[in-house]
Amino acid sequence: MATVDSTLQLEGALARLAAVIESRLPDRGGDPESSYVARLLHKGPEAFLKKIGEEATEVVMAAKDADHGGDRTKVVNEMADLWFHCMVALAHYGWRPQDVVAELERRAGTSGIEEKALRKAQAREGSGTGA
C-alpha cells in the first residue's frame, strides 16, 4: 500500500515531467533542434505513436526475459520509457497524467469484466446495430 509521502512524490514527479513535456509543445516554442520531445511533437503523432509501440514491445520482451532469469530491472527501465512516450502523446492531445489517474479512480471498485462488458454494450449502441 502506498504511503501519503510516496503518493505525493509520484504525483509531483509526474506533474513535473508533464510540465516539461508541455513546455516542448510546438505552440509553446518547443525547438526540435534542441529537444527530443519537441522533435517528436514536431513530427506529429506518427513519430510518438511509433515510439509507444516500440516501447510497449520492449516492455513485453523485458518481462519475458525476467520470467526466464533475465535482469528484472529492465522491466522498470522499459516501462519508464513507455510511460514517458505515453505522456508525450497525452500532451499532444491536450491531456495530463491527472486525467488518466481520474479515469483509473472512476473505474476503481468496478470489475474489469463488468467494465469491458459495459464498453462493448456502449459500442453496440453507438454503432446503431443493436446486435
GROMACS .gro file of N, CA and C in nm:
model
  393
    1MET      N    1   0.085  -0.118   0.000
    1MET     CA    2   0.000   0.000   0.000
    1MET      C    3   0.090   0.124   0.000
    2ALA      N    4   0.060   0.218  -0.085
    2ALA     CA    5   0.139   0.340  -0.095
    2ALA      C    6   0.114   0.430   0.025
    3THR      N    7   0.220   0.493   0.070
    3THR     CA    8   0.205   0.590   0.178
    3THR      C    9   0.168   0.724   0.118
    4VAL      N   10   0.122   0.816   0.202
    4VAL     CA   11   0.088   0.950   0.155
    4VAL      C   12   0.211   1.015   0.093
    5ASP      N   13   0.328   0.999   0.158
    5ASP     CA   14   0.451   1.059   0.106
    5ASP      C   15   0.486   1.004  -0.031
    6SER      N   16   0.475   0.871  -0.049
    6SER     CA   17   0.511   0.814  -0.179
    6SER      C   18   0.410   0.853  -0.286
    7THR      N   19   0.284   0.869  -0.249
    7THR     CA   20   0.182   0.913  -0.344
    7THR      C   21   0.210   1.056  -0.388
    8LEU      N   22   0.243   1.142  -0.292
    8LEU     CA   23   0.274   1.281  -0.326
    8LEU      C   24   0.401   1.289  -0.411
    9GLN      N   25   0.498   1.204  -0.382
    9GLN     CA   26   0.621   1.201  -0.460
    9GLN      C   27   0.590   1.161  -0.604
   10LEU      N   28   0.509   1.058  -0.622
   10LEU     CA   29   0.471   1.013  -0.755
   10LEU      C   30   0.397   1.123  -0.830
   11GLU      N   31   0.298   1.183  -0.765
   11GLU     CA   32   0.221   1.289  -0.829
   11GLU      C   33   0.310   1.406  -0.867
   12GLY      N   34   0.403   1.440  -0.779
   12GLY     CA   35   0.494   1.551  -0.807
   12GLY      C   36   0.586   1.520  -0.924
   13ALA      N   37   0.638   1.399  -0.928
   13ALA     CA   38   0.728   1.361  -1.037
   13ALA      C   39   0.655   1.362  -1.171
   14LEU      N   40   0.534   1.307  -1.174
   14LEU     CA   41   0.457   1.306  -1.298
   14LEU      C   42   0.419   1.448  -1.340
   15ALA      N   43   0.381   1.531  -1.244
   15ALA     CA   44   0.343   1.669  -1.276
   15ALA      C   45   0.463   1.747  -1.329
   16ARG      N   46   0.580   1.727  -1.269
   16ARG     CA   47   0.700   1.797  -1.318
   16ARG      C   48   0.736   1.752  -1.460
   17LEU      N   49   0.732   1.622  -1.483
   17LEU     CA   50   0.763   1.571  -1.616
   17LEU      C   51   0.660   1.621  -1.718
   18ALA      N   52   0.533   1.619  -1.681
   18ALA     CA   53   0.428   1.668  -1.771
   18ALA      C   54   0.451   1.814  -1.806
   19ALA      N   55   0.491   1.894  -1.708
   19ALA     CA   56   0.517   2.036  -1.733
   19ALA      C   57   0.632   2.055  -1.831
   20VAL      N   58   0.737   1.977  -1.817
   20VAL     CA   59   0.850   1.985  -1.911
   20VAL      C   60   0.804   1.946  -2.051
   21ILE      N   61   0.732   1.835  -2.060
   21ILE     CA   62   0.684   1.790  -2.192
   21ILE      C   63   0.595   1.896  -2.255
   22GLU      N   64   0.502   1.951  -2.177
   22GLU     CA   65   0.411   2.053  -2.229
   22GLU      C   66   0.487   2.177  -2.275
   23SER      N   67   0.598   2.209  -2.208
   23SER     CA   68   0.677   2.326  -2.249
   23SER      C   69   0.745   2.304  -2.384
   24ARG      N   70   0.749   2.181  -2.429
   24ARG     CA   71   0.812   2.149  -2.558
   24ARG      C   72   0.712   2.143  -2.673
   25LEU      N   73   0.583   2.165  -2.642
   25LEU     CA   74   0.482   2.167  -2.748
   25LEU      C   75   0.515   2.275  -2.851
   26PRO      N   76   0.487   2.250  -2.979
   26PRO     CA   77   0.519   2.349  -3.082
   26PRO      C   78   0.460   2.486  -3.055
   27ASP      N   79   0.336   2.493  -3.006
   27ASP     CA   80   0.274   2.623  -2.981
   27ASP      C   81   0.330   2.695  -2.858
   28ARG      N   82   0.419   2.626  -2.787
   28ARG     CA   83   0.486   2.689  -2.672
   28ARG      C   84   0.633   2.713  -2.702
   29GLY      N   85   0.670   2.701  -2.829
   29GLY     CA   86   0.806   2.732  -2.871
   29GLY      C   87   0.905   2.618  -2.859
   30GLY      N   88   0.858   2.495  -2.846
   30GLY     CA   89   0.948   2.381  -2.839
   30GLY      C   90   1.037   2.375  -2.963
   31ASP      N   91   1.167   2.364  -2.941
   31ASP     CA   92   1.265   2.366  -3.051
   31ASP      C   93   1.308   2.224  -3.087
   32PRO      N   94   1.266   2.175  -3.205
   32PRO     CA   95   1.302   2.039  -3.245
   32PRO      C   96   1.452   2.018  -3.266
   33GLU      N   97   1.528   2.127  -3.277
   33GLU     CA   98   1.672   2.115  -3.295
   33GLU      C   99   1.744   2.089  -3.162
   34SER      N  100   1.679   2.126  -3.051
   34SER     CA  101   1.747   2.113  -2.922
   34SER      C  102   1.677   2.022  -2.822
   35SER      N  103   1.559   1.968  -2.860
   35SER     CA  104   1.482   1.887  -2.766
   35SER      C  105   1.425   1.764  -2.835
   36TYR      N  106   1.451   1.647  -2.776
   36TYR     CA  107   1.396   1.522  -2.828
   36TYR      C  108   1.243   1.526  -2.826
   37VAL      N  109   1.185   1.574  -2.716
   37VAL     CA  110   1.040   1.581  -2.705
   37VAL      C  111   0.983   1.675  -2.811
   38ALA      N  112   1.043   1.791  -2.827
   38ALA     CA  113   0.997   1.886  -2.928
   38ALA      C  114   1.007   1.824  -3.068
   39ARG      N  115   1.112   1.748  -3.092
   39ARG     CA  116   1.128   1.681  -3.222
   39ARG      C  117   1.015   1.581  -3.245
   40LEU      N  118   0.985   1.499  -3.143
   40LEU     CA  119   0.874   1.404  -3.156
   40LEU      C  120   0.742   1.476  -3.182
   41LEU      N  121   0.716   1.579  -3.105
   41LEU     CA  122   0.592   1.654  -3.120
   41LEU      C  123   0.585   1.725  -3.254
   42HIS      N  124   0.698   1.776  -3.301
   42HIS     CA  125   0.704   1.844  -3.431
   42HIS      C  126   0.673   1.747  -3.545
   43LYS      N  127   0.722   1.623  -3.532
   43LYS     CA  128   0.698   1.522  -3.635
   43LYS      C  129   0.553   1.475  -3.635
   44GLY      N  130   0.487   1.491  -3.522
   44GLY     CA  131   0.345   1.457  -3.513
   44GLY      C  132   0.321   1.317  -3.461
   45PRO      N  133   0.192   1.281  -3.457
   45PRO     CA  134   0.153   1.153  -3.397
   45PRO      C  135   0.225   1.032  -3.455
   46GLU      N  136   0.252   1.031  -3.582
   46GLU     CA  137   0.319   0.915  -3.642
   46GLU      C  138   0.447   0.882  -3.567
   47ALA      N  139   0.523   0.984  -3.528
   47ALA     CA  140   0.651   0.962  -3.461
   47ALA      C  141   0.633   0.910  -3.319
   48PHE      N  142   0.551   0.979  -3.237
   48PHE     CA  143   0.542   0.934  -3.097
   48PHE      C  144   0.456   0.809  -3.083
   49LEU      N  145   0.360   0.788  -3.171
   49LEU     CA  146   0.282   0.664  -3.163
   49LEU      C  147   0.368   0.544  -3.200
   50LYS      N  148   0.457   0.562  -3.296
   50LYS     CA  149   0.551   0.455  -3.332
   50LYS      C  150   0.639   0.422  -3.211
   51LYS      N  151   0.687   0.525  -3.141
   51LYS     CA  152   0.771   0.503  -3.022
   51LYS      C  153   0.692   0.431  -2.914
   52ILE      N  154   0.565   0.462  -2.896
   52ILE     CA  155   0.484   0.394  -2.796
   52ILE      C  156   0.477   0.245  -2.829
   53GLY      N  157   0.455   0.213  -2.956
   53GLY     CA  158   0.451   0.073  -2.997
   53GLY      C  159   0.582   0.002  -2.972
   54GLU      N  160   0.693   0.070  -3.006
   54GLU     CA  161   0.825   0.010  -2.984
   54GLU      C  162   0.851  -0.013  -2.836
   55GLU      N  163   0.819   0.087  -2.755
   55GLU     CA  164   0.845   0.076  -2.611
   55GLU      C  165   0.756  -0.030  -2.548
   56ALA      N  166   0.630  -0.042  -2.592
   56ALA     CA  167   0.542  -0.146  -2.539
   56ALA      C  168   0.599  -0.284  -2.570
   57THR      N  169   0.651  -0.301  -2.690
   57THR     CA  170   0.714  -0.429  -2.728
   57THR      C  171   0.835  -0.456  -2.640
   58GLU      N  172   0.913  -0.353  -2.611
   58GLU     CA  173   1.032  -0.370  -2.526
   58GLU      C  174   0.993  -0.405  -2.382
   59VAL      N  175   0.880  -0.353  -2.333
   59VAL     CA  176   0.831  -0.392  -2.201
   59VAL      C  177   0.799  -0.541  -2.200
   60VAL      N  178   0.728  -0.586  -2.303
   60VAL     CA  179   0.691  -0.727  -2.312
   60VAL      C  180   0.816  -0.815  -2.317
   61MET      N  181   0.913  -0.776  -2.398
   61MET     CA  182   1.036  -0.855  -2.410
   61MET      C  183   1.112  -0.858  -2.277
   62ALA      N  184   1.120  -0.744  -2.209
   62ALA     CA  185   1.190  -0.738  -2.080
   62ALA      C  186   1.120  -0.826  -1.977
   63ALA      N  187   0.987  -0.824  -1.977
   63ALA     CA  188   0.912  -0.906  -1.882
   63ALA      C  189   0.932  -1.055  -1.911
   64LYS      N  190   0.930  -1.091  -2.038
   64LYS     CA  191   0.952  -1.232  -2.073
   64LYS      C  192   1.093  -1.276  -2.033
   65ASP      N  193   1.191  -1.189  -2.057
   65ASP     CA  194   1.328  -1.220  -2.016
   65ASP      C  195   1.337  -1.236  -1.864
   66ALA      N  196   1.270  -1.145  -1.791
   66ALA     CA  197   1.272  -1.151  -1.644
   66ALA      C  198   1.211  -1.282  -1.594
   67ASP      N  199   1.110  -1.331  -1.664
   67ASP     CA  200   1.047  -1.457  -1.626
   67ASP      C  201   1.138  -1.577  -1.648
   68HIS      N  202   1.244  -1.556  -1.724
   68HIS     CA  203   1.338  -1.665  -1.754
   68HIS      C  204   1.479  -1.633  -1.702
   69GLY      N  205   1.485  -1.560  -1.590
   69GLY     CA  206   1.612  -1.536  -1.524
   69GLY      C  207   1.685  -1.411  -1.568
   70GLY      N  208   1.624  -1.332  -1.657
   70GLY     CA  209   1.688  -1.210  -1.703
   70GLY      C  210   1.683  -1.099  -1.598
   71ASP      N  211   1.746  -0.988  -1.632
   71ASP     CA  212   1.755  -0.873  -1.543
   71ASP      C  213   1.617  -0.810  -1.523
   72ARG      N  214   1.563  -0.821  -1.401
   72ARG     CA  215   1.429  -0.770  -1.372
   72ARG      C  216   1.422  -0.617  -1.376
   73THR      N  217   1.535  -0.549  -1.356
   73THR     CA  218   1.532  -0.401  -1.359
   73THR      C  219   1.499  -0.349  -1.499
   74LYS      N  220   1.520  -0.431  -1.600
   74LYS     CA  221   1.487  -0.387  -1.736
   74LYS      C  222   1.337  -0.365  -1.754
   75VAL      N  223   1.257  -0.436  -1.676
   75VAL     CA  224   1.112  -0.416  -1.683
   75VAL      C  225   1.079  -0.272  -1.643
   76VAL      N  226   1.137  -0.226  -1.534
   76VAL     CA  227   1.112  -0.089  -1.487
   76VAL      C  228   1.169   0.012  -1.587
   77ASN      N  229   1.290  -0.013  -1.636
   77ASN     CA  230   1.352   0.079  -1.731
   77ASN      C  231   1.268   0.095  -1.858
   78GLU      N  232   1.222  -0.017  -1.911
   78GLU     CA  233   1.142  -0.011  -2.033
   78GLU      C  234   1.004   0.049  -2.005
   79MET      N  235   0.949   0.020  -1.887
   79MET     CA  236   0.819   0.078  -1.852
   79MET      C  237   0.831   0.230  -1.840
   80ALA      N  238   0.943   0.278  -1.786
   80ALA     CA  239   0.964   0.423  -1.777
   80ALA      C  240   0.965   0.484  -1.917
   81ASP      N  241   1.032   0.418  -2.012
   81ASP     CA  242   1.033   0.468  -2.150
   81ASP      C  243   0.891   0.471  -2.207
   82LEU      N  244   0.814   0.367  -2.179
   82LEU     CA  245   0.677   0.360  -2.230
   82LEU      C  246   0.592   0.472  -2.169
   83TRP      N  247   0.598   0.488  -2.038
   83TRP     CA  248   0.521   0.594  -1.973
   83TRP      C  249   0.559   0.730  -2.029
   84PHE      N  250   0.689   0.752  -2.045
   84PHE     CA  251   0.736   0.880  -2.097
   84PHE      C  252   0.672   0.910  -2.232
   85HIS      N  253   0.680   0.814  -2.324
   85HIS     CA  254   0.626   0.839  -2.458
   85HIS      C  255   0.474   0.851  -2.456
   86CYS      N  256   0.408   0.780  -2.364
   86CYS     CA  257   0.264   0.797  -2.348
   86CYS      C  258   0.232   0.938  -2.298
   87MET      N  259   0.317   0.991  -2.211
   87MET     CA  260   0.297   1.128  -2.163
   87MET      C  261   0.315   1.230  -2.275
   88VAL      N  262   0.404   1.202  -2.369
   88VAL     CA  263   0.419   1.289  -2.487
   88VAL      C  264   0.287   1.290  -2.566
   89ALA      N  265   0.229   1.170  -2.584
   89ALA     CA  266   0.101   1.161  -2.654
   89ALA      C  267  -0.008   1.237  -2.578
   90LEU      N  268  -0.013   1.220  -2.446
   90LEU     CA  269  -0.111   1.293  -2.366
   90LEU      C  270  -0.100   1.443  -2.390
   91ALA      N  271   0.021   1.495  -2.385
   91ALA     CA  272   0.041   1.639  -2.404
   91ALA      C  273  -0.006   1.682  -2.543
   92HIS      N  274   0.026   1.603  -2.643
   92HIS     CA  275  -0.016   1.636  -2.780
   92HIS      C  276  -0.168   1.649  -2.789
   93TYR      N  277  -0.238   1.558  -2.722
   93TYR     CA  278  -0.384   1.558  -2.730
   93TYR      C  279  -0.451   1.645  -2.624
   94GLY      N  280  -0.370   1.720  -2.549
   94GLY     CA  281  -0.425   1.815  -2.453
   94GLY      C  282  -0.466   1.756  -2.320
   95TRP      N  283  -0.410   1.641  -2.284
   95TRP     CA  284  -0.441   1.576  -2.158
   95TRP      C  285  -0.319   1.577  -2.068
   96ARG      N  286  -0.341   1.547  -1.941
   96ARG     CA  287  -0.234   1.543  -1.842
   96ARG      C  288  -0.243   1.411  -1.766
   97PRO      N  289  -0.136   1.373  -1.697
   97PRO     CA  290  -0.140   1.248  -1.619
   97PRO      C  291  -0.257   1.243  -1.521
   98GLN      N  292  -0.295   1.358  -1.465
   98GLN     CA  293  -0.406   1.361  -1.370
   98GLN      C  294  -0.536   1.311  -1.434
   99ASP      N  295  -0.549   1.333  -1.565
   99ASP     CA  296  -0.669   1.287  -1.635
   99ASP      C  297  -0.674   1.134  -1.640
  100VAL      N  298  -0.559   1.072  -1.657
  100VAL     CA  299  -0.551   0.925  -1.658
  100VAL      C  300  -0.580   0.872  -1.518
  101VAL      N  301  -0.522   0.937  -1.418
  101VAL     CA  302  -0.546   0.896  -1.279
  101VAL      C  303  -0.694   0.910  -1.245
  102ALA      N  304  -0.757   1.018  -1.289
  102ALA     CA  305  -0.900   1.036  -1.264
  102ALA      C  306  -0.982   0.924  -1.328
  103GLU      N  307  -0.944   0.882  -1.448
  103GLU     CA  308  -1.015   0.773  -1.513
  103GLU      C  309  -0.995   0.642  -1.438
  104LEU      N  310  -0.873   0.618  -1.391
  104LEU     CA  311  -0.848   0.497  -1.312
  104LEU      C  312  -0.929   0.499  -1.183
  105GLU      N  313  -0.937   0.615  -1.120
  105GLU     CA  314  -1.016   0.628  -0.998
  105GLU      C  315  -1.164   0.607  -1.026
  106ARG      N  316  -1.211   0.655  -1.142
  106ARG     CA  317  -1.351   0.635  -1.179
  106ARG      C  318  -1.382   0.485  -1.191
  107ARG      N  319  -1.283   0.410  -1.241
  107ARG     CA  320  -1.302   0.267  -1.260
  107ARG      C  321  -1.283   0.185  -1.133
  108ALA      N  322  -1.223   0.245  -1.031
  108ALA     CA  323  -1.194   0.171  -0.907
  108ALA      C  324  -1.320   0.111  -0.850
  109GLY      N  325  -1.310  -0.014  -0.807
  109GLY     CA  326  -1.424  -0.081  -0.748
  109GLY      C  327  -1.516  -0.145  -0.850
  110THR      N  328  -1.485  -0.123  -0.978
  110THR     CA  329  -1.564  -0.185  -1.084
  110THR      C  330  -1.487  -0.306  -1.135
  111SER      N  331  -1.554  -0.415  -1.147
  111SER     CA  332  -1.492  -0.535  -1.201
  111SER      C  333  -1.444  -0.508  -1.343
  112GLY      N  334  -1.324  -0.553  -1.374
  112GLY     CA  335  -1.273  -0.539  -1.509
  112GLY      C  336  -1.362  -0.608  -1.610
  113ILE      N  337  -1.421  -0.719  -1.571
  113ILE     CA  338  -1.513  -0.791  -1.659
  113ILE      C  339  -1.638  -0.707  -1.684
  114GLU      N  340  -1.691  -0.645  -1.578
  114GLU     CA  341  -1.809  -0.560  -1.593
  114GLU      C  342  -1.776  -0.437  -1.679
  115GLU      N  343  -1.659  -0.378  -1.656
  115GLU     CA  344  -1.618  -0.259  -1.731
  115GLU      C  345  -1.609  -0.291  -1.880
  116LYS      N  346  -1.548  -0.403  -1.913
  116LYS     CA  347  -1.533  -0.443  -2.053
  116LYS      C  348  -1.670  -0.470  -2.116
  117ALA      N  349  -1.759  -0.536  -2.044
  117ALA     CA  350  -1.894  -0.564  -2.094
  117ALA      C  351  -1.970  -0.434  -2.119
  118LEU      N  352  -1.956  -0.338  -2.028
  118LEU     CA  353  -2.022  -0.209  -2.044
  118LEU      C  354  -1.971  -0.137  -2.168
  119ARG      N  355  -1.839  -0.138  -2.189
  119ARG     CA  356  -1.784  -0.072  -2.308
  119ARG      C  357  -1.833  -0.138  -2.436
  120LYS      N  358  -1.841  -0.271  -2.436
  120LYS     CA  359  -1.892  -0.342  -2.555
  120LYS      C  360  -2.038  -0.305  -2.582
  121ALA      N  361  -2.119  -0.298  -2.476
  121ALA     CA  362  -2.260  -0.261  -2.491
  121ALA      C  363  -2.273  -0.118  -2.544
  122GLN      N  364  -2.190  -0.028  -2.492
  122GLN     CA  365  -2.193   0.110  -2.539
  122GLN      C  366  -2.151   0.119  -2.685
  123ALA      N  367  -2.053   0.039  -2.725
  123ALA     CA  368  -2.007   0.039  -2.865
  123ALA      C  369  -2.117  -0.011  -2.957
  124ARG      N  370  -2.189  -0.115  -2.912
  124ARG     CA  371  -2.301  -0.168  -2.993
  124ARG      C  372  -2.410  -0.063  -3.009
  125GLU      N  373  -2.442   0.006  -2.899
  125GLU     CA  374  -2.545   0.111  -2.904
  125GLU      C  375  -2.503   0.224  -2.997
  126GLY      N  376  -2.374   0.258  -2.993
  126GLY     CA  377  -2.321   0.365  -3.076
  126GLY      C  378  -2.317   0.330  -3.224
  127SER      N  379  -2.305   0.200  -3.254
  127SER     CA  380  -2.296   0.158  -3.394
  127SER      C  381  -2.434   0.152  -3.459
  128GLY      N  382  -2.539   0.153  -3.377
  128GLY     CA  383  -2.674   0.153  -3.431
  128GLY      C  384  -2.723   0.017  -3.476
  129THR      N  385  -2.642  -0.088  -3.455
  129THR     CA  386  -2.685  -0.220  -3.499
  129THR      C  387  -2.779  -0.285  -3.400
  130GLY      N  388  -2.762  -0.251  -3.273
  130GLY     CA  389  -2.845  -0.310  -3.170
  130GLY      C  390  -2.822  -0.459  -3.152
  131ALA      N  391  -2.722  -0.512  -3.220
  131ALA     CA  392  -2.693  -0.656  -3.212
  131ALA      C  393  -2.615  -0.692  -3.089
   0.00000   0.00000   0.00000
